[in-house]
Amino acid sequence: MNNLVIMKDCQAVTDSLKVADAFNKNHRDVMRAISTKINSAQNCAQFKKMFVEATYQDASGKSNRMYYMNRDGFTFIAMGFTGRKADDFKLKYIQAFNKMEQQIRNQSERPKLMQKERIEISRQNAKTRQASLLYRVAKSMKDTRKQQDLLTQIANDLIGEPVKEKQPEPKNFHTANKVGKIFGTNGWGIEQMAQKLKLQAPVPESNRFGKWVQNGDFPEWLYTDAAIQQIEQYGFLVK
């Protein structure tokens, strides 16, 4: 009862020998039933699509006729087989047809998937080669700004999403005493104002308003121009 359904010419089929054996029928009777179907005047063309004649060799080496049949052909032949045992075999054949047809679909779809994978790999390889070339160009640039723009573009192209550009570090930093002179106060007054406006980052971090530096045994916060503007704009609100 193994291999009730096989793949032949990219189609799920069984044959008259298996059907005869499964349903405990004489092969000669199964062949006669198939021949009658094929030779009937009505629906003859359709039956010929369901059955294909072939040969097999018996134990003595003699060549004998047999038929291959697809799911529709099997349905027509097995339709007349009745009884509980016959029904059990019909269900097994249906399951076998379903399994084989699924395997055939999987085999036909696999080349398409492989082709898509090959295309995607080729596309990624092309992007990597282009990125490598652009990277060499970027490293040879003397203009730092243009170099950074090109490196950002390369990263965007490779990962498919924008890369946040690192903000340049402010150039001008001012002590609290220096900022105090601008606003007519001392460094301690500026420190208090900075705390109220939450300008200072946790030690030893930095932000756009300044950075921590080591001044002897204690860290000192140096202010940027952005911090001065913040104090000028909002300082009076927190006094």
PDB file of N, CA and C in Angstrom, residues 10 17 36 47 56 97-98 101 122 142 151 176 194 196 198 208 220 239:
ATOM      1  N   CYS A  10       5.263  15.669 -13.915  1.00  0.00           N
ATOM      2  CA  CYS A  10       4.842  16.821 -13.119  1.00  0.00           C
ATOM      3  C   CYS A  10       3.357  16.786 -12.775  1.00  0.00           C
ATOM      4  N   LEU A  17      -2.724  -0.934 -11.550  1.00  0.00           N
ATOM      5  CA  LEU A  17      -2.234  -2.022 -10.704  1.00  0.00           C
ATOM      6  C   LEU A  17      -2.440  -1.695  -9.221  1.00  0.00           C
ATOM      7  N   THR A  36     -13.605   0.755 -21.105  1.00  0.00           N
ATOM      8  CA  THR A  36     -14.999   1.061 -21.413  1.00  0.00           C
ATOM      9  C   THR A  36     -15.246   2.566 -21.348  1.00  0.00           C
ATOM     10  N   PHE A  47     -12.254  11.626 -20.971  1.00  0.00           N
ATOM     11  CA  PHE A  47     -11.688  10.425 -20.350  1.00  0.00           C
ATOM     12  C   PHE A  47     -10.255  10.186 -20.795  1.00  0.00           C
ATOM     13  N   TYR A  56       3.844  -2.706 -18.251  1.00  0.00           N
ATOM     14  CA  TYR A  56       4.667  -3.138 -17.136  1.00  0.00           C
ATOM     15  C   TYR A  56       5.064  -4.591 -17.395  1.00  0.00           C
ATOM     16  N   PHE A  97      -3.219  11.880  -2.896  1.00  0.00           N
ATOM     17  CA  PHE A  97      -3.256  12.837  -4.007  1.00  0.00           C
ATOM     18  C   PHE A  97      -2.962  14.247  -3.498  1.00  0.00           C
ATOM     19  N   ASN A  98      -3.604  14.609  -2.383  1.00  0.00           N
ATOM     20  CA  ASN A  98      -3.384  15.943  -1.824  1.00  0.00           C
ATOM     21  C   ASN A  98      -1.925  16.165  -1.460  1.00  0.00           C
ATOM     22  N   GLU A 101       0.259  16.415  -4.665  1.00  0.00           N
ATOM     23  CA  GLU A 101       0.038  17.668  -5.380  1.00  0.00           C
ATOM     24  C   GLU A 101       0.669  18.843  -4.645  1.00  0.00           C
ATOM     25  N   SER A 122      21.970  39.783  -5.417  1.00  0.00           N
ATOM     26  CA  SER A 122      22.682  40.581  -6.423  1.00  0.00           C
ATOM     27  C   SER A 122      22.492  42.074  -6.164  1.00  0.00           C
ATOM     28  N   LYS A 142      38.877  66.533   1.247  1.00  0.00           N
ATOM     29  CA  LYS A 142      39.485  67.431   2.212  1.00  0.00           C
ATOM     30  C   LYS A 142      38.425  68.261   2.926  1.00  0.00           C
ATOM     31  N   LEU A 151      29.296  60.339   3.694  1.00  0.00           N
ATOM     32  CA  LEU A 151      29.276  59.167   4.571  1.00  0.00           C
ATOM     33  C   LEU A 151      27.867  58.906   5.096  1.00  0.00           C
ATOM     34  N   ALA A 176      31.413  80.605  33.950  1.00  0.00           N
ATOM     35  CA  ALA A 176      30.274  81.263  34.598  1.00  0.00           C
ATOM     36  C   ALA A 176      30.579  82.723  34.891  1.00  0.00           C
ATOM     37  N   ALA A 194      21.428  78.756  35.829  1.00  0.00           N
ATOM     38  CA  ALA A 194      21.583  77.556  35.005  1.00  0.00           C
ATOM     39  C   ALA A 194      20.851  76.369  35.610  1.00  0.00           C
ATOM     40  N   LYS A 196      18.179  76.538  37.588  1.00  0.00           N
ATOM     41  CA  LYS A 196      16.750  76.759  37.460  1.00  0.00           C
ATOM     42  C   LYS A 196      16.263  76.477  36.031  1.00  0.00           C
ATOM     43  N   LYS A 198      17.753  74.413  34.075  1.00  0.00           N
ATOM     44  CA  LYS A 198      18.163  73.040  33.765  1.00  0.00           C
ATOM     45  C   LYS A 198      19.052  72.987  32.522  1.00  0.00           C
ATOM     46  N   ARG A 208      23.921  70.820  24.355  1.00  0.00           N
ATOM     47  CA  ARG A 208      24.140  71.987  23.488  1.00  0.00           C
ATOM     48  C   ARG A 208      24.364  73.273  24.289  1.00  0.00           C
ATOM     49  N   GLU A 220      33.870  71.835  36.419  1.00  0.00           N
ATOM     50  CA  GLU A 220      33.333  73.166  36.134  1.00  0.00           C
ATOM     51  C   GLU A 220      32.522  73.108  34.840  1.00  0.00           C
ATOM     52  N   LYS A 239      13.406  84.154  38.056  1.00  0.00           N
ATOM     53  CA  LYS A 239      13.996  84.884  39.172  1.00  0.00           C
ATOM     54  C   LYS A 239      13.061  84.874  40.378  1.00  0.00           C
TER      55      LYS A 239
END
